[in-house]
Coordinates of C-alpha atoms in Angstrom, one line a residue:
Chain A
M2 CA 14.4 -45.5 22.9
R3 CA 15.9 -43.0 20.5
M4 CA 13.6 -41.5 18.0
P5 CA 14.8 -42.0 14.4
T6 CA 16.2 -38.9 12.7
G7 CA 13.7 -39.1 9.9
A8 CA 10.8 -39.1 12.3
L9 CA 12.2 -36.1 14.1
T10 CA 12.6 -34.2 10.8
L11 CA 9.1 -35.0 9.7
L12 CA 7.8 -33.9 13.2
A13 CA 9.5 -30.6 12.7
L14 CA 8.0 -30.2 9.2
G15 CA 4.5 -31.1 10.5
S16 CA 4.7 -28.8 13.4
T17 CA 4.9 -25.8 11.0
V18 CA 1.2 -26.3 10.5
F19 CA 0.0 -27.7 13.8
F20 CA 1.9 -25.6 16.4
P21 CA 2.6 -22.0 17.0
W22 CA 5.7 -20.8 15.1
G23 CA 7.7 -20.1 18.3
F24 CA 7.3 -23.7 19.5
T25 CA 8.3 -25.0 16.0
S26 CA 11.4 -22.8 16.0
V27 CA 12.6 -24.2 19.3
L28 CA 11.8 -27.7 18.2
A29 CA 13.9 -27.2 15.0
L30 CA 16.8 -25.9 17.0
L31 CA 16.7 -29.0 19.3
I32 CA 16.4 -31.4 16.3
A33 CA 19.4 -29.6 14.6
L34 CA 21.7 -31.4 17.1
R35 CA 20.7 -34.7 15.3
E36 CA 19.8 -33.4 11.9
P37 CA 21.6 -30.2 10.8
L38 CA 19.2 -29.6 7.9
A39 CA 16.1 -29.4 10.1
P40 CA 16.3 -25.5 10.6
L41 CA 16.6 -25.0 6.8
V42 CA 13.6 -27.4 6.2
V43 CA 11.4 -25.6 8.8
G44 CA 12.4 -22.1 7.6
I45 CA 11.6 -22.9 3.9
A46 CA 8.3 -24.6 5.0
F47 CA 7.3 -21.4 7.0
D48 CA 7.9 -19.2 3.9
V49 CA 6.1 -21.6 1.5
L50 CA 3.1 -21.8 3.7
Y51 CA 2.8 -18.3 5.2
F52 CA 4.8 -15.7 3.3
A53 CA 2.8 -13.1 1.5
P54 CA 3.8 -9.9 -0.4
G55 CA 4.1 -7.1 2.0
A56 CA 4.4 -9.4 5.1
Y57 CA 8.2 -8.8 5.2
V58 CA 10.9 -7.5 2.9
F59 CA 12.2 -11.0 2.1
P60 CA 11.5 -14.6 3.2
I61 CA 13.4 -14.2 6.5
F62 CA 12.7 -17.6 7.9
S63 CA 14.4 -19.3 4.9
V64 CA 17.5 -17.1 5.5
C65 CA 17.5 -17.8 9.2
G66 CA 17.0 -21.5 8.6
F67 CA 20.0 -21.5 6.3
V68 CA 22.2 -19.7 8.8
L69 CA 21.2 -22.0 11.6
S70 CA 21.8 -25.1 9.5
V71 CA 25.3 -23.9 8.7
G72 CA 25.9 -23.3 12.4
A73 CA 24.5 -26.7 13.3
F74 CA 26.9 -28.2 10.7
F75 CA 29.9 -26.6 12.3
V76 CA 28.8 -27.5 15.9
R77 CA 28.1 -31.1 14.9
E78 CA 31.5 -31.3 13.2
R79 CA 33.3 -30.1 16.4
L80 CA 31.2 -32.2 18.8
R81 CA 32.2 -35.5 17.2
T82 CA 35.9 -35.2 17.6
S83 CA 36.8 -38.8 18.6
I84 CA 39.5 -40.0 16.3
I85 CA 39.9 -43.5 17.8
R86 CA 37.6 -46.1 16.4
Chain B
M9 CA 50.7 -50.5 18.9
K10 CA 47.2 -49.1 18.6
K11 CA 46.4 -47.9 15.2
T12 CA 44.4 -44.6 14.9
F13 CA 41.8 -44.3 12.2
L14 CA 40.7 -40.9 11.1
A15 CA 37.4 -41.7 9.5
R16 CA 36.3 -39.1 7.0
R17 CA 32.8 -38.0 7.7
N18 CA 30.3 -35.6 6.2
A19 CA 28.9 -33.6 9.2
L20 CA 26.1 -32.1 7.1
L21 CA 24.5 -35.4 6.4
S22 CA 23.1 -37.3 9.4
S23 CA 23.9 -40.6 7.8
T24 CA 26.3 -41.5 5.0
T25 CA 25.5 -45.2 4.9
S26 CA 21.8 -45.0 4.6
V27 CA 19.3 -42.4 3.4
S28 CA 19.8 -38.9 4.8
W29 CA 16.3 -38.0 5.9
G30 CA 17.2 -34.4 6.1
L31 CA 17.9 -34.3 2.4
V32 CA 14.7 -36.3 1.6
V33 CA 12.5 -33.9 3.6
L34 CA 14.3 -30.9 2.1
G35 CA 13.5 -32.4 -1.4
C36 CA 9.9 -32.6 -0.4
V37 CA 9.9 -29.0 0.8
F38 CA 11.4 -27.9 -2.5
L39 CA 8.7 -29.8 -4.3
L40 CA 6.1 -27.8 -2.2
V41 CA 7.9 -24.6 -3.2
S42 CA 7.6 -25.4 -6.9
I43 CA 3.9 -26.3 -6.4
R44 CA 3.3 -23.0 -4.5
F45 CA 4.8 -20.9 -7.3
L46 CA 3.5 -22.9 -10.3
A47 CA 0.0 -23.7 -9.0
P48 CA -0.8 -21.5 -6.0
N49 CA -4.5 -22.3 -6.0
F50 CA -3.9 -26.0 -6.0
F51 CA -1.3 -25.6 -3.3
L52 CA -3.8 -23.9 -1.0
H53 CA -6.4 -26.5 -1.8
I54 CA -4.1 -29.3 -0.5
S55 CA -3.0 -27.2 2.5
T56 CA -6.5 -26.3 3.7
P57 CA -7.4 -29.6 5.3
F58 CA -4.2 -29.4 7.4
F59 CA -4.9 -25.8 8.4
T60 CA -8.5 -26.8 9.3
T61 CA -7.2 -29.7 11.5
A62 CA -4.7 -27.4 13.2
N63 CA -7.5 -24.9 14.0
G64 CA -9.6 -27.7 15.4
L65 CA -6.8 -28.9 17.6
T66 CA -6.1 -25.4 18.8
T67 CA -9.7 -24.8 19.8
S68 CA -9.9 -28.2 21.6
F69 CA -6.7 -27.6 23.5
S70 CA -7.9 -24.1 24.5
A71 CA -11.2 -25.5 25.7
W72 CA -9.4 -28.3 27.6
T73 CA -7.0 -25.8 29.4
K74 CA -10.0 -23.7 30.4
G75 CA -11.4 -26.7 32.3
F76 CA -8.7 -26.2 34.9
T77 CA -10.0 -22.7 35.8
D78 CA -12.3 -22.2 38.8
A79 CA -15.8 -23.0 37.6
S80 CA -17.6 -20.4 39.8
T81 CA -15.3 -17.6 38.4
L82 CA -16.0 -18.7 34.9
A83 CA -19.8 -18.8 35.5
K84 CA -19.7 -15.3 37.0
R85 CA -17.7 -13.9 34.1
N86 CA -20.0 -15.7 31.6
T87 CA -23.0 -14.0 33.1
E88 CA -21.4 -10.6 32.9
L89 CA -20.4 -11.1 29.3
V90 CA -24.0 -12.2 28.3
Y91 CA -25.4 -9.0 29.8
E92 CA -22.7 -6.9 28.0
N93 CA -23.4 -8.7 24.8
Q94 CA -27.1 -8.1 25.0
A95 CA -26.5 -4.4 25.6
L96 CA -24.1 -4.2 22.7
V97 CA -26.5 -6.0 20.3
F98 CA -29.3 -3.5 21.2
E99 CA -26.9 -0.6 20.7
N100 CA -25.7 -1.9 17.4
Q101 CA -29.3 -2.4 16.2
T102 CA -30.1 1.2 17.2
L103 CA -27.1 2.5 15.3
V104 CA -27.9 0.5 12.2
E105 CA -31.4 1.8 12.2
R106 CA -30.2 5.4 12.5
L107 CA -27.7 4.8 9.7
R108 CA -30.5 3.4 7.6
D109 CA -32.6 6.5 8.3
V110 CA -29.7 8.8 7.4
G111 CA -29.1 6.8 4.3
E112 CA -32.7 7.3 3.1
L113 CA -32.2 11.1 3.4
T114 CA -28.7 11.3 1.8
D115 CA -28.8 8.3 -0.5
A116 CA -25.9 6.7 1.3
S117 CA -25.9 3.0 1.8
L118 CA -24.4 0.5 4.2
P119 CA -21.0 -0.7 3.0
E120 CA -21.1 -4.1 1.4
G121 CA -18.4 -6.7 1.0
V122 CA -17.5 -10.3 0.6
I123 CA -17.9 -12.3 3.9
T124 CA -15.3 -15.0 3.9
G125 CA -13.9 -17.6 6.3
V126 CA -10.4 -17.6 7.7
V127 CA -8.4 -20.8 6.8
M128 CA -5.2 -19.9 8.6
R129 CA -4.2 -17.2 11.1
P130 CA -1.5 -16.3 13.6
P131 CA 0.1 -17.7 15.7
E132 CA 0.6 -20.7 13.4
S133 CA 1.6 -18.1 10.8
P134 CA 4.8 -16.3 11.8
Y135 CA 4.2 -13.4 9.4
D136 CA 0.9 -12.0 10.7
T137 CA -1.0 -13.0 7.6
L138 CA -4.4 -14.6 7.0
V139 CA -5.4 -17.1 4.4
L140 CA -9.1 -16.6 3.4
S141 CA -11.3 -19.1 1.7
S142 CA -12.4 -16.7 -1.1
G143 CA -10.5 -15.6 -4.1
S144 CA -10.9 -14.0 -7.5
A145 CA -13.9 -16.3 -8.2
D146 CA -15.7 -14.4 -5.4
D147 CA -14.7 -10.9 -6.6
V148 CA -11.8 -10.6 -4.1
S149 CA -8.9 -8.6 -5.5
V150 CA -5.5 -7.3 -4.4
G151 CA -5.8 -4.0 -2.4
M152 CA -9.2 -4.7 -0.8
S153 CA -9.4 -4.1 2.9
A154 CA -10.3 -6.8 5.4
F155 CA -12.6 -6.0 8.3
G156 CA -13.3 -8.1 11.4
A157 CA -16.4 -8.3 13.5
G158 CA -17.9 -4.8 14.2
G159 CA -16.2 -3.4 11.1
V160 CA -12.7 -3.2 12.6
P161 CA -10.1 -2.9 9.8
I162 CA -7.4 -5.5 10.2
G163 CA -5.4 -5.6 7.0
V164 CA -5.1 -5.5 3.2
V165 CA -5.5 -8.3 0.6
S166 CA -1.9 -8.8 -0.7
A167 CA -2.3 -12.0 -2.9
V168 CA -5.2 -13.6 -4.7
S169 CA -5.7 -16.9 -6.4
E170 CA -8.9 -18.3 -7.9
D171 CA -10.3 -19.8 -4.6
F172 CA -8.1 -18.3 -1.9
S173 CA -6.5 -15.0 -0.9
R174 CA -3.9 -13.8 1.6
V175 CA -4.3 -10.8 3.8
T176 CA -1.3 -9.0 5.3
L177 CA -2.4 -7.6 8.7
F178 CA -1.5 -4.1 9.9
S179 CA 0.5 -5.8 12.7
A180 CA 2.9 -7.5 10.2
P181 CA 6.5 -6.4 10.7
G182 CA 7.4 -3.4 8.6
V183 CA 3.8 -2.5 7.6
V184 CA 3.1 1.3 8.0
T185 CA -0.4 2.6 8.2
Q186 CA -1.6 6.2 8.5
G187 CA -4.1 6.8 11.2
W188 CA -5.3 9.1 14.0
I189 CA -5.4 9.0 17.8
G190 CA -7.7 10.4 20.4
N191 CA -10.7 12.7 20.2
E192 CA -8.5 15.4 18.6
R193 CA -7.7 12.9 15.8
I194 CA -3.9 13.6 15.9
P195 CA -2.3 12.1 12.8
I196 CA 0.0 9.2 13.5
E197 CA 1.8 6.3 11.8
L198 CA 1.0 2.8 13.0
R199 CA 4.0 0.4 12.6
G200 CA 3.5 -3.3 12.8
V201 CA 5.9 -5.2 14.9
G202 CA 4.6 -8.7 14.5
G203 CA 2.6 -11.0 16.9
G204 CA -0.5 -8.9 16.5
A205 CA 1.2 -5.8 18.0
V206 CA 1.3 -2.3 16.6
E207 CA 3.4 0.6 17.8
V208 CA 3.1 4.4 17.4
V209 CA 6.0 6.8 17.9
I210 CA 4.8 10.3 18.8
P211 CA 6.5 13.5 20.1
R212 CA 6.6 13.8 23.9
L213 CA 4.6 17.0 23.7
V214 CA 1.5 15.2 22.4
T215 CA -0.8 14.3 25.3
V216 CA -1.8 10.7 25.0
A217 CA -3.0 8.3 27.8
R218 CA -3.6 4.6 28.1
G219 CA -7.0 3.7 26.7
D220 CA -7.1 6.4 24.0
L221 CA -8.7 5.2 20.8
V222 CA -6.6 4.7 17.7
F223 CA -8.3 5.1 14.3
V224 CA -7.4 4.1 10.7
P225 CA -9.1 5.2 7.5
G226 CA -11.6 2.9 6.0
P227 CA -13.2 5.4 4.6
G228 CA -13.5 7.9 7.4
A229 CA -12.0 7.3 10.8
I230 CA -12.7 3.7 12.0
P231 CA -11.6 2.6 15.5
F232 CA -8.7 0.1 15.2
G233 CA -7.7 -0.4 18.8
T234 CA -6.7 1.3 22.0
V235 CA -3.4 2.4 23.6
A236 CA -2.4 -0.5 25.9
R237 CA 0.9 0.8 27.2
V238 CA 3.0 4.0 26.9
S239 CA 6.8 3.5 26.9
D240 CA 8.4 6.7 28.2
D241 CA 12.1 7.1 28.1
P242 CA 13.0 10.4 29.8
S243 CA 16.1 10.8 27.7
S244 CA 14.1 10.6 24.4
P245 CA 12.0 13.4 22.8
E246 CA 9.5 10.8 21.7
V247 CA 7.3 8.2 23.4
V248 CA 6.3 4.8 22.1
L249 CA 2.6 3.8 22.3
H250 CA 1.8 0.1 22.2
V251 CA -1.6 -0.4 20.5
M252 CA -3.8 -3.3 21.2
P253 CA -6.2 -4.1 18.3
A254 CA -9.9 -4.2 19.2
I255 CA -10.1 -7.7 17.7
N256 CA -8.2 -10.8 18.8
L257 CA -6.3 -11.7 15.6
F258 CA -5.5 -15.1 17.0
S259 CA -9.1 -16.2 17.0
L260 CA -10.5 -14.8 13.8
T261 CA -12.9 -17.1 12.1
W262 CA -14.5 -14.9 9.4
V263 CA -13.8 -11.4 7.9
T264 CA -15.4 -9.0 5.5
V265 CA -13.4 -7.9 2.5
R266 CA -14.3 -4.8 0.5
H267 CA -12.6 -1.8 -1.2
A268 CA -11.7 1.0 1.1
G269 CA -9.1 3.0 -0.9
R270 CA -6.1 1.6 1.0
S271 CA -2.9 -0.2 -0.1
L272 CA 0.1 -1.6 1.6

């Protein structure tokens, strides 16, 4: 049974707290195939929860999430190319 | 003749006929952003139960995976560690008594500080930061140094709210800390690379070996870790030392915070 898109996005958001960040990042990339905004959601959540002054020059996870979401948008647009309904 | 329909579709939204869950969750995250900046203390209060639950799940999972290890090996290692621990406790007590004796002669005193619990730590945090359960109400201020068990310095307090504070660890990417290495106390710069790792770049002429102690100021030279690996590229005039902190940053449960004359 396919998992609803909303549940997958909430799972990605919750994993920012409960799982190591490497696992969460991979999860967000996989969910991006169904929900392109998932990397952006996860990136902003990482910075909201964990960013501190001096930890890095800028909130890099938000920037990376934005870039990956834009990439997922273009990939998703190209994958669904069927023009016959 | 078959008609071809070119359906216009928005590829950014996962669904155009019903609610786009991506936008809903993104809205919730922006709400969290506004709470974080407008009421940081309240934000950490509502986040702490989730962090505590995550820590509990991590500990339980770690204990469960250890159950698959050979029991006899674990029992043998446990016995060795108990003896080692007893010896270290006695040595520590001896050193504390000696320091107290010296203090009576020179009017020096044992450093004090705020002992506080760790609410959140790596690897959940991708930035090598800690969230502590003490803030300005407990006399914690920005610029104070954080020390782990045994007085090992681990980072500097970088943000404080009323009941919580954030510590940026020395291993955070881009953090540069002055220090020394070896018995000769050769001056070095420790550079954080993330994931609890610290690197030192030194000229090839400097003689350094695996296992050499690395010190940071705190005040005086305090052991921070040891050289775990030396990366030696014959074409480079420098060598890279990979330093392993003396404390496992992934399992910190409490730290001591006090002024040590350091900043990020």
